[in-house]
Structures are given as structure tokens and as C-alpha cells.
Amino acid sequence: MIDRYQTSEMKQLWSDENKFKTWLKVEIAAVEVLCEHGIVPKSSLDVIKDKADFDKDRVLEIEKTTRHDVIAFLTNVAEYVGPDSRYIHMGMTSSDLLDTSLALLCQEAGGVILENLTSFHSLLRKKAVEFKDVFQIGRSHGVHAEPITFGLKMALWSDEVDRHVDRLKDAIDSVSIGQISGAVGTYQHLDPQVEQDVCQKLGIKAANVSNQVVQRDGHAHFLSILALIAATIEKISIEIRHLQRTEVLEAEEFFKKGQKGSSAMPHKRNPIVTERMTGFARLLRSNAHVAIENIALWHERDISHSSVERIIIPDSTTLMHYMLLKMNDLIENLIVYPDRMLENINKTNGLIFSQEVLLAIIKKGVTREDAYQIVQKNAMKSWNEGSSFIDNLKNDSEVMERITSSELESLFDLDKILININKIFERLKLI
């Protein structure tokens, strides 16, 4: 992971120092449980808890010789503990330590992400209320459709993020699974109750069944949910990027004092954060794909997943945390231009009310096909000539013989859309 995108929390969480601390925590928990089961003497447990330690650089130095990180770690810990270290890692295999430790790290990383995702959800809800009555043109296929409000767009985003909060909680649960089941998952040297007790002591669940590793569907689920969250962030980012286009300019990223948009063009204000979000979303989708590939391992285990996970799990959680921090800042400071939104609404000279007119004529007893033809004829005239849609309708006898002028004018009232938008906000418990 490039340092500029590493948050201090995630950088520390995925550091070698913290990894070894977590390994030591798991190993000591196992010794404590073995002592409770009468396998390890209390005196030896006391020595281990008092003396057990490691030196990161020493571990890495030993690993150059052993070419095995767990053995290097255990060797270094033994240098601190002495003869009682024989009880450390008793009956365990490397993956018991690695996968249980990984569960703890993923649980912690997931908790950090969840906190920021929850904040993002709350912020979107707040902004939805703030802009509830700010009219904006709705677009389908990139073309003006019918009016909405900018707050409704924010409410839509917030509801999607709310679903992600639930998904992430479930994903954290699915990856917070440890094992102390031995070389191939048969508990040949330890009773299954040891595993249950160790995992309970560590605050995670024990696998119902494992081989040499905790099965990777849980990790794939976790990274897939991160990719889903990133996809929503990308969706929001693409919308903001579109709204920042010069021709649209309904909203834009905050441009800080001293910030520069182009080395060549001093006038430029570019959507750099949202473009970055799109790029990172691609990475998280790729990492989720690799996590799915990790599910299929040879027999009881190979290590094809291991090297990959040392990259994709720290990187994905780090990127996700960074993305949420940036998006919280971006939405909080987003520059919104309500006057420009209204200006864009009026660009098509009232054409956005064509369905209102269509339905009003249908209600007067005209078939849908005939009503559509009448309205479209006047709409195309306005489109081609740049003329007022309502004026064209008023000059059409086919329209005016069926509907009064006051009825027609009432159809062009923006405020009417707020009636049902308010109902949506009530449904979301926003008002």
C-alpha cells in the first residue's frame, strides 16, 4: 500500500509489530486455556505471561534462515521465555495461529470501517434533509427527464449505505472465525473444547469444522462487501463528477485555498477526489475477485491463498477506510448550486412537464395513443425551435378544447412534486 493512502489507524493495525502482538495474544490465550484444562502447569503459565515477548527485527532476522515466519516468531519468543516455552503452540499448527490472528485483525479493521461507514450514512441523511426542497432535474440516459430534488438523491444514497451497514456487520461476523484444530482439522492433539474456549476468550467464534485452515468463503464475503460499498461510493462519485462538468455545474468538490487543478491551465477545478474513488473501487473489485479465487485450495490446504491475502486484505481494508474518510469530508464540504439547478431545469422550456400534460389529457377521455401524439407534436416543436412548451400547448386547439388554461398552468407547478417526496422522507424517518 502506498503510504499516502494509508490512514494512521490502518497502518498501525496491519504493521508487523501489531501482527506479532496479535500472534502473541493468541498463543498466550491458548496456553491459558490449556492450563485451565490441566495440560499446562500454572507455574509455567505464570512464567510465560510474565516473560513472553518478541523483537520484530529479531523475528525477521530469524526468518531469513528458517524461511518460515511462525517458526521464526516462536523461536524469538522462546528466547524470552526459556524452557517453559515448550508449552507455547502445543498441539497447534501454523494456520491455527495465522487464521485466528487474521480473524482478530479483520474484526478490528472491520470495526474501524463500520464506524466510518455509519458516519457516512448519518451525514448523507443530514444532507438529504438540508437539500430536500432544492429542485433539480432528474436525468435518464443523461437526458432531462422530470424534476426531483437534490435531497431525494441524497436520501437514495443514504438508504443504500444503510443496507451496506447491515451487510458489513454480517461480513465482519463471517470473517471473525478462528480455529485451534491441528494439522488437518482433526484435533488429534487437543480436544475441540480447547478451540471453543480459546476463541471465546479472544472474542471470536470457533469454526464448526475446518481442515488445516479456516475456509476462505468468509474472507471472500468480507472483501466482496467492501467491494460493494466501494461500488456505491463510485456511483456517488460519478454523479458528483457529472454534476461538476462545466456544462452542468450543479455541484462540485470543495476547492481549497492554494489548491491547483492543472499544471498548464490556472483556471481548472477538477473533481480529483471522486475520480480517485472510481479508481480505488476498481481495485477493491479486483481484490474481491482474487478472494473468491482463494476459496479453492488443494486437499486440506495449500498456501496459494496466503501470499495473496497478505496484500489484498490489508490493502482492501486500508483503501476502504481511506475512501470513507475522503467521502465524509467531500460530502460535508460539497459545494451545491441551487440556482444553477433551477436554471438547468428551465433549459428545455417546460418540456419536463410533458407527462403531466399527457395524463391530464388522458383523464379527459382521450386515448393514450392520441394524447401522446398531441403532446409529442408540441414537445418536438419546442425542442426544435426552442419555443415555450406551454405556449405551444395553449396555441393548440386539440389541447385547449379539452383542458382550460388554468388547468394547464397548474400542471407546470414544481412544488407539487414535494408532496410525495415528503412521503418518501417520512418513510425513511428523515422527517
Short mmCIF file of N, CA and C in Angstrom, two decimals, residues 273-398:
data_model
loop_
_atom_site.label_atom_id
_atom_site.label_comp_id
_atom_site.label_asym_id
_atom_site.label_seq_id
_atom_site.Cartn_x
_atom_site.Cartn_y
_atom_site.Cartn_z
N VAL A 273 -10.96 14.05 -6.12
CA VAL A 273 -11.28 13.05 -5.09
C VAL A 273 -12.23 11.99 -5.66
N THR A 274 -13.25 12.44 -6.36
CA THR A 274 -14.23 11.48 -6.88
C THR A 274 -13.64 10.62 -8.00
N GLU A 275 -12.72 11.17 -8.77
CA GLU A 275 -12.04 10.36 -9.77
C GLU A 275 -11.17 9.29 -9.09
N ARG A 276 -10.55 9.68 -7.98
CA ARG A 276 -9.73 8.73 -7.22
C ARG A 276 -10.60 7.60 -6.67
N MET A 277 -11.80 7.93 -6.24
CA MET A 277 -12.72 6.93 -5.70
C MET A 277 -13.07 5.88 -6.76
N THR A 278 -13.27 6.33 -7.99
CA THR A 278 -13.56 5.39 -9.08
C THR A 278 -12.41 4.42 -9.28
N GLY A 279 -11.19 4.95 -9.26
CA GLY A 279 -10.02 4.08 -9.43
C GLY A 279 -9.89 3.07 -8.31
N PHE A 280 -10.11 3.51 -7.07
CA PHE A 280 -9.99 2.59 -5.94
C PHE A 280 -11.09 1.54 -5.95
N ALA A 281 -12.28 1.91 -6.40
CA ALA A 281 -13.37 0.94 -6.49
C ALA A 281 -12.99 -0.20 -7.43
N ARG A 282 -12.27 0.12 -8.48
CA ARG A 282 -11.81 -0.92 -9.41
C ARG A 282 -10.85 -1.88 -8.69
N LEU A 283 -9.96 -1.32 -7.87
CA LEU A 283 -9.02 -2.17 -7.13
C LEU A 283 -9.75 -3.09 -6.16
N LEU A 284 -10.74 -2.55 -5.46
CA LEU A 284 -11.46 -3.36 -4.47
C LEU A 284 -12.26 -4.47 -5.15
N ARG A 285 -12.82 -4.20 -6.31
CA ARG A 285 -13.50 -5.27 -7.06
C ARG A 285 -12.51 -6.35 -7.48
N SER A 286 -11.33 -5.92 -7.90
CA SER A 286 -10.30 -6.90 -8.30
C SER A 286 -9.87 -7.75 -7.11
N ASN A 287 -9.69 -7.11 -5.96
CA ASN A 287 -9.29 -7.85 -4.77
C ASN A 287 -10.36 -8.84 -4.33
N ALA A 288 -11.62 -8.43 -4.45
CA ALA A 288 -12.72 -9.34 -4.10
C ALA A 288 -12.72 -10.56 -5.02
N HIS A 289 -12.43 -10.33 -6.28
CA HIS A 289 -12.35 -11.45 -7.23
C HIS A 289 -11.25 -12.43 -6.82
N VAL A 290 -10.10 -11.90 -6.43
CA VAL A 290 -8.99 -12.76 -6.01
C VAL A 290 -9.36 -13.52 -4.74
N ALA A 291 -10.09 -12.86 -3.83
CA ALA A 291 -10.51 -13.54 -2.60
C ALA A 291 -11.41 -14.73 -2.91
N ILE A 292 -12.24 -14.59 -3.92
CA ILE A 292 -13.10 -15.71 -4.35
C ILE A 292 -12.23 -16.84 -4.93
N GLU A 293 -11.19 -16.46 -5.66
CA GLU A 293 -10.27 -17.46 -6.20
C GLU A 293 -9.57 -18.23 -5.08
N ASN A 294 -9.41 -17.60 -3.92
CA ASN A 294 -8.71 -18.24 -2.80
C ASN A 294 -9.51 -19.34 -2.13
N ILE A 295 -10.78 -19.46 -2.44
CA ILE A 295 -11.62 -20.46 -1.78
C ILE A 295 -11.19 -21.88 -2.13
N ALA A 296 -10.78 -22.09 -3.36
CA ALA A 296 -10.43 -23.44 -3.83
C ALA A 296 -8.96 -23.72 -3.56
N LEU A 297 -8.69 -24.53 -2.53
CA LEU A 297 -7.33 -24.93 -2.18
C LEU A 297 -7.17 -26.45 -2.34
N TRP A 298 -5.93 -26.90 -2.49
CA TRP A 298 -5.67 -28.32 -2.65
C TRP A 298 -5.92 -29.08 -1.34
N HIS A 299 -6.70 -30.14 -1.44
CA HIS A 299 -6.91 -31.06 -0.31
C HIS A 299 -7.19 -30.30 0.99
N GLU A 300 -6.41 -30.60 2.05
CA GLU A 300 -6.65 -29.95 3.33
C GLU A 300 -6.04 -28.55 3.43
N ARG A 301 -5.15 -28.23 2.49
CA ARG A 301 -4.62 -26.87 2.45
C ARG A 301 -3.42 -26.78 1.53
N ASP A 302 -3.32 -25.67 0.81
CA ASP A 302 -2.03 -25.26 0.24
C ASP A 302 -1.83 -23.80 0.66
N ILE A 303 -0.79 -23.17 0.17
CA ILE A 303 -0.57 -21.78 0.61
C ILE A 303 -0.74 -20.79 -0.55
N SER A 304 -1.47 -21.18 -1.58
CA SER A 304 -1.68 -20.26 -2.70
C SER A 304 -2.48 -19.03 -2.28
N HIS A 305 -3.29 -19.17 -1.23
CA HIS A 305 -4.09 -18.04 -0.75
C HIS A 305 -3.28 -17.10 0.14
N SER A 306 -2.27 -17.64 0.80
CA SER A 306 -1.59 -16.93 1.88
C SER A 306 -0.88 -15.67 1.40
N SER A 307 -0.06 -15.82 0.37
CA SER A 307 0.70 -14.67 -0.12
C SER A 307 -0.24 -13.59 -0.64
N VAL A 308 -1.34 -14.02 -1.27
CA VAL A 308 -2.31 -13.07 -1.82
C VAL A 308 -2.98 -12.28 -0.70
N GLU A 309 -3.39 -12.99 0.35
CA GLU A 309 -4.12 -12.34 1.43
C GLU A 309 -3.27 -11.31 2.17
N ARG A 310 -1.97 -11.52 2.18
CA ARG A 310 -1.09 -10.56 2.86
C ARG A 310 -1.09 -9.22 2.15
N ILE A 311 -1.57 -9.23 0.91
CA ILE A 311 -1.69 -7.99 0.14
C ILE A 311 -3.13 -7.50 0.12
N ILE A 312 -4.05 -8.37 -0.30
CA ILE A 312 -5.41 -7.89 -0.59
C ILE A 312 -6.21 -7.52 0.66
N ILE A 313 -6.00 -8.19 1.78
CA ILE A 313 -6.80 -7.86 2.96
C ILE A 313 -6.34 -6.54 3.60
N PRO A 314 -5.03 -6.37 3.87
CA PRO A 314 -4.61 -5.05 4.37
C PRO A 314 -4.92 -3.93 3.38
N ASP A 315 -4.67 -4.17 2.08
CA ASP A 315 -4.91 -3.13 1.09
C ASP A 315 -6.39 -2.77 0.98
N SER A 316 -7.24 -3.77 0.96
CA SER A 316 -8.68 -3.50 0.79
C SER A 316 -9.24 -2.76 2.00
N THR A 317 -8.89 -3.19 3.20
CA THR A 317 -9.41 -2.51 4.38
C THR A 317 -8.83 -1.10 4.50
N THR A 318 -7.57 -0.95 4.15
CA THR A 318 -6.94 0.37 4.20
C THR A 318 -7.57 1.31 3.19
N LEU A 319 -7.76 0.83 1.97
CA LEU A 319 -8.39 1.65 0.93
C LEU A 319 -9.81 2.02 1.31
N MET A 320 -10.54 1.06 1.85
CA MET A 320 -11.93 1.33 2.22
C MET A 320 -12.01 2.40 3.29
N HIS A 321 -11.12 2.31 4.27
CA HIS A 321 -11.10 3.32 5.33
C HIS A 321 -10.75 4.69 4.75
N TYR A 322 -9.75 4.74 3.89
CA TYR A 322 -9.35 5.99 3.26
C TYR A 322 -10.50 6.57 2.44
N MET A 323 -11.18 5.72 1.67
CA MET A 323 -12.28 6.17 0.82
C MET A 323 -13.40 6.79 1.66
N LEU A 324 -13.73 6.16 2.77
CA LEU A 324 -14.80 6.68 3.62
C LEU A 324 -14.41 8.00 4.28
N LEU A 325 -13.16 8.11 4.69
CA LEU A 325 -12.69 9.37 5.25
C LEU A 325 -12.80 10.50 4.22
N LYS A 326 -12.39 10.21 3.01
CA LYS A 326 -12.43 11.22 1.94
C LYS A 326 -13.87 11.57 1.56
N MET A 327 -14.74 10.56 1.52
CA MET A 327 -16.13 10.82 1.13
C MET A 327 -16.87 11.58 2.23
N ASN A 328 -16.58 11.29 3.47
CA ASN A 328 -17.19 12.07 4.55
C ASN A 328 -16.80 13.53 4.44
N ASP A 329 -15.53 13.78 4.17
CA ASP A 329 -15.05 15.15 4.02
C ASP A 329 -15.65 15.80 2.78
N LEU A 330 -15.73 15.04 1.69
CA LEU A 330 -16.24 15.59 0.43
C LEU A 330 -17.70 15.99 0.55
N ILE A 331 -18.54 15.10 1.09
CA ILE A 331 -19.97 15.39 1.19
C ILE A 331 -20.23 16.52 2.19
N GLU A 332 -19.48 16.53 3.28
CA GLU A 332 -19.64 17.59 4.28
C GLU A 332 -19.37 18.96 3.67
N ASN A 333 -18.38 19.03 2.77
CA ASN A 333 -17.96 20.32 2.20
C ASN A 333 -18.37 20.49 0.74
N LEU A 334 -19.26 19.64 0.26
CA LEU A 334 -19.70 19.72 -1.14
C LEU A 334 -20.33 21.09 -1.42
N ILE A 335 -19.90 21.69 -2.52
CA ILE A 335 -20.48 22.97 -2.94
C ILE A 335 -21.69 22.68 -3.83
N VAL A 336 -22.84 23.20 -3.45
CA VAL A 336 -24.09 22.95 -4.18
C VAL A 336 -24.60 24.28 -4.73
N TYR A 337 -25.08 24.26 -5.97
CA TYR A 337 -25.55 25.46 -6.64
C TYR A 337 -27.04 25.33 -6.98
N PRO A 338 -27.93 25.66 -6.03
CA PRO A 338 -29.38 25.55 -6.29
C PRO A 338 -29.85 26.41 -7.46
N ASP A 339 -29.29 27.61 -7.61
CA ASP A 339 -29.71 28.49 -8.71
C ASP A 339 -29.39 27.87 -10.06
N ARG A 340 -28.21 27.22 -10.13
CA ARG A 340 -27.83 26.57 -11.39
C ARG A 340 -28.75 25.37 -11.66
N MET A 341 -29.11 24.66 -10.60
CA MET A 341 -30.04 23.53 -10.76
C MET A 341 -31.36 24.02 -11.35
N LEU A 342 -31.86 25.14 -10.84
CA LEU A 342 -33.12 25.69 -11.36
C LEU A 342 -32.95 26.18 -12.79
N GLU A 343 -31.81 26.77 -13.06
CA GLU A 343 -31.52 27.23 -14.43
C GLU A 343 -31.52 26.06 -15.41
N ASN A 344 -30.93 24.93 -14.99
CA ASN A 344 -30.91 23.75 -15.85
C ASN A 344 -32.30 23.14 -16.02
N ILE A 345 -33.12 23.21 -14.96
CA ILE A 345 -34.50 22.73 -15.06
C ILE A 345 -35.24 23.47 -16.17
N ASN A 346 -34.97 24.76 -16.27
CA ASN A 346 -35.70 25.60 -17.23
C ASN A 346 -35.10 25.58 -18.64
N LYS A 347 -34.02 24.86 -18.84
CA LYS A 347 -33.35 24.87 -20.14
C LYS A 347 -34.21 24.33 -21.28
N THR A 348 -35.11 23.42 -20.96
CA THR A 348 -35.92 22.79 -22.01
C THR A 348 -37.29 23.45 -22.15
N ASN A 349 -37.44 24.64 -21.58
CA ASN A 349 -38.65 25.44 -21.80
C ASN A 349 -39.94 24.74 -21.40
N GLY A 350 -39.86 23.98 -20.31
CA GLY A 350 -41.07 23.35 -19.79
C GLY A 350 -41.34 21.94 -20.28
N LEU A 351 -40.48 21.40 -21.13
CA LEU A 351 -40.71 20.05 -21.67
C LEU A 351 -40.76 18.98 -20.59
N ILE A 352 -40.14 19.25 -19.45
CA ILE A 352 -40.08 18.24 -18.39
C ILE A 352 -41.44 17.96 -17.77
N PHE A 353 -42.46 18.77 -18.15
CA PHE A 353 -43.81 18.53 -17.63
C PHE A 353 -44.69 17.81 -18.66
N SER A 354 -44.07 17.22 -19.66
CA SER A 354 -44.87 16.61 -20.73
C SER A 354 -45.75 15.48 -20.23
N GLN A 355 -45.27 14.69 -19.26
CA GLN A 355 -46.09 13.59 -18.76
C GLN A 355 -47.30 14.12 -17.98
N GLU A 356 -47.11 15.23 -17.27
CA GLU A 356 -48.24 15.86 -16.57
C GLU A 356 -49.35 16.21 -17.57
N VAL A 357 -48.95 16.79 -18.69
CA VAL A 357 -49.92 17.17 -19.71
C VAL A 357 -50.55 15.93 -20.32
N LEU A 358 -49.74 14.94 -20.63
CA LEU A 358 -50.23 13.69 -21.21
C LEU A 358 -51.32 13.07 -20.34
N LEU A 359 -51.06 12.93 -19.07
CA LEU A 359 -52.01 12.29 -18.16
C LEU A 359 -53.27 13.13 -17.99
N ALA A 360 -53.10 14.46 -17.98
CA ALA A 360 -54.27 15.34 -17.83
C ALA A 360 -55.21 15.18 -19.02
N ILE A 361 -54.66 15.07 -20.22
CA ILE A 361 -55.50 14.90 -21.41
C ILE A 361 -56.15 13.52 -21.42
N ILE A 362 -55.41 12.51 -20.99
CA ILE A 362 -55.97 11.15 -20.91
C ILE A 362 -57.16 11.15 -19.96
N LYS A 363 -57.04 11.86 -18.85
CA LYS A 363 -58.13 11.91 -17.87
C LYS A 363 -59.38 12.61 -18.43
N LYS A 364 -59.21 13.34 -19.52
CA LYS A 364 -60.34 14.00 -20.16
C LYS A 364 -61.04 13.07 -21.16
N GLY A 365 -60.60 11.82 -21.25
CA GLY A 365 -61.28 10.83 -22.09
C GLY A 365 -60.60 10.52 -23.40
N VAL A 366 -59.38 11.08 -23.62
CA VAL A 366 -58.65 10.82 -24.85
C VAL A 366 -57.84 9.53 -24.69
N THR A 367 -57.74 8.74 -25.75
CA THR A 367 -56.93 7.52 -25.66
C THR A 367 -55.47 7.90 -25.44
N ARG A 368 -54.73 6.98 -24.87
CA ARG A 368 -53.33 7.25 -24.59
C ARG A 368 -52.56 7.53 -25.87
N GLU A 369 -52.85 6.77 -26.93
CA GLU A 369 -52.14 6.94 -28.19
C GLU A 369 -52.39 8.32 -28.78
N ASP A 370 -53.64 8.76 -28.76
CA ASP A 370 -53.97 10.08 -29.32
C ASP A 370 -53.38 11.20 -28.46
N ALA A 371 -53.48 11.03 -27.13
CA ALA A 371 -52.95 12.05 -26.23
C ALA A 371 -51.44 12.17 -26.39
N TYR A 372 -50.77 11.03 -26.53
CA TYR A 372 -49.32 11.03 -26.69
C TYR A 372 -48.95 11.79 -27.96
N GLN A 373 -49.69 11.56 -29.03
CA GLN A 373 -49.39 12.22 -30.30
C GLN A 373 -49.57 13.73 -30.20
N ILE A 374 -50.63 14.14 -29.51
CA ILE A 374 -50.89 15.58 -29.34
C ILE A 374 -49.76 16.24 -28.56
N VAL A 375 -49.38 15.63 -27.44
CA VAL A 375 -48.34 16.21 -26.59
C VAL A 375 -46.98 16.16 -27.26
N GLN A 376 -46.66 15.05 -27.89
CA GLN A 376 -45.34 14.93 -28.53
C GLN A 376 -45.18 15.93 -29.66
N LYS A 377 -46.26 16.18 -30.40
CA LYS A 377 -46.19 17.15 -31.50
C LYS A 377 -45.76 18.52 -30.99
N ASN A 378 -46.34 18.94 -29.87
CA ASN A 378 -45.99 20.24 -29.30
C ASN A 378 -44.62 20.22 -28.63
N ALA A 379 -44.27 19.07 -28.06
CA ALA A 379 -42.96 18.94 -27.42
C ALA A 379 -41.85 19.03 -28.45
N MET A 380 -42.02 18.36 -29.59
CA MET A 380 -40.99 18.38 -30.62
C MET A 380 -40.84 19.77 -31.24
N LYS A 381 -41.97 20.49 -31.31
CA LYS A 381 -41.89 21.86 -31.81
C LYS A 381 -41.05 22.71 -30.88
N SER A 382 -41.27 22.54 -29.58
CA SER A 382 -40.49 23.28 -28.60
C SER A 382 -39.03 22.86 -28.64
N TRP A 383 -38.80 21.56 -28.79
CA TRP A 383 -37.43 21.02 -28.84
C TRP A 383 -36.68 21.60 -30.04
N ASN A 384 -37.32 21.59 -31.20
CA ASN A 384 -36.65 22.01 -32.43
C ASN A 384 -36.50 23.51 -32.55
N GLU A 385 -37.48 24.25 -32.04
CA GLU A 385 -37.47 25.71 -32.21
C GLU A 385 -36.96 26.45 -30.98
N GLY A 386 -36.90 25.74 -29.86
CA GLY A 386 -36.52 26.42 -28.62
C GLY A 386 -37.65 27.27 -28.08
N SER A 387 -38.86 26.97 -28.47
CA SER A 387 -40.03 27.75 -28.05
C SER A 387 -40.60 27.22 -26.74
N SER A 388 -41.49 28.01 -26.13
CA SER A 388 -42.10 27.64 -24.86
C SER A 388 -43.09 26.49 -25.07
N PHE A 389 -42.93 25.45 -24.30
CA PHE A 389 -43.81 24.28 -24.41
C PHE A 389 -45.25 24.65 -24.04
N ILE A 390 -45.41 25.41 -22.95
CA ILE A 390 -46.77 25.76 -22.52
C ILE A 390 -47.45 26.69 -23.52
N ASP A 391 -46.67 27.58 -24.15
CA ASP A 391 -47.25 28.45 -25.18
C ASP A 391 -47.69 27.65 -26.38
N ASN A 392 -46.89 26.67 -26.77
CA ASN A 392 -47.28 25.81 -27.89
C ASN A 392 -48.57 25.08 -27.59
N LEU A 393 -48.70 24.60 -26.36
CA LEU A 393 -49.91 23.88 -25.97
C LEU A 393 -51.12 24.81 -25.98
N LYS A 394 -50.93 26.04 -25.50
CA LYS A 394 -52.04 27.00 -25.46
C LYS A 394 -52.50 27.38 -26.86
N ASN A 395 -51.61 27.28 -27.82
CA ASN A 395 -51.95 27.61 -29.21
C ASN A 395 -52.46 26.41 -30.00
N ASP A 396 -52.60 25.28 -29.33
CA ASP A 396 -53.08 24.06 -29.99
C ASP A 396 -54.54 23.82 -29.61
N SER A 397 -55.43 23.91 -30.57
CA SER A 397 -56.86 23.75 -30.30
C SER A 397 -57.18 22.35 -29.79
N GLU A 398 -56.39 21.34 -30.22
CA GLU A 398 -56.64 19.98 -29.76
C GLU A 398 -56.43 19.84 -28.25
#
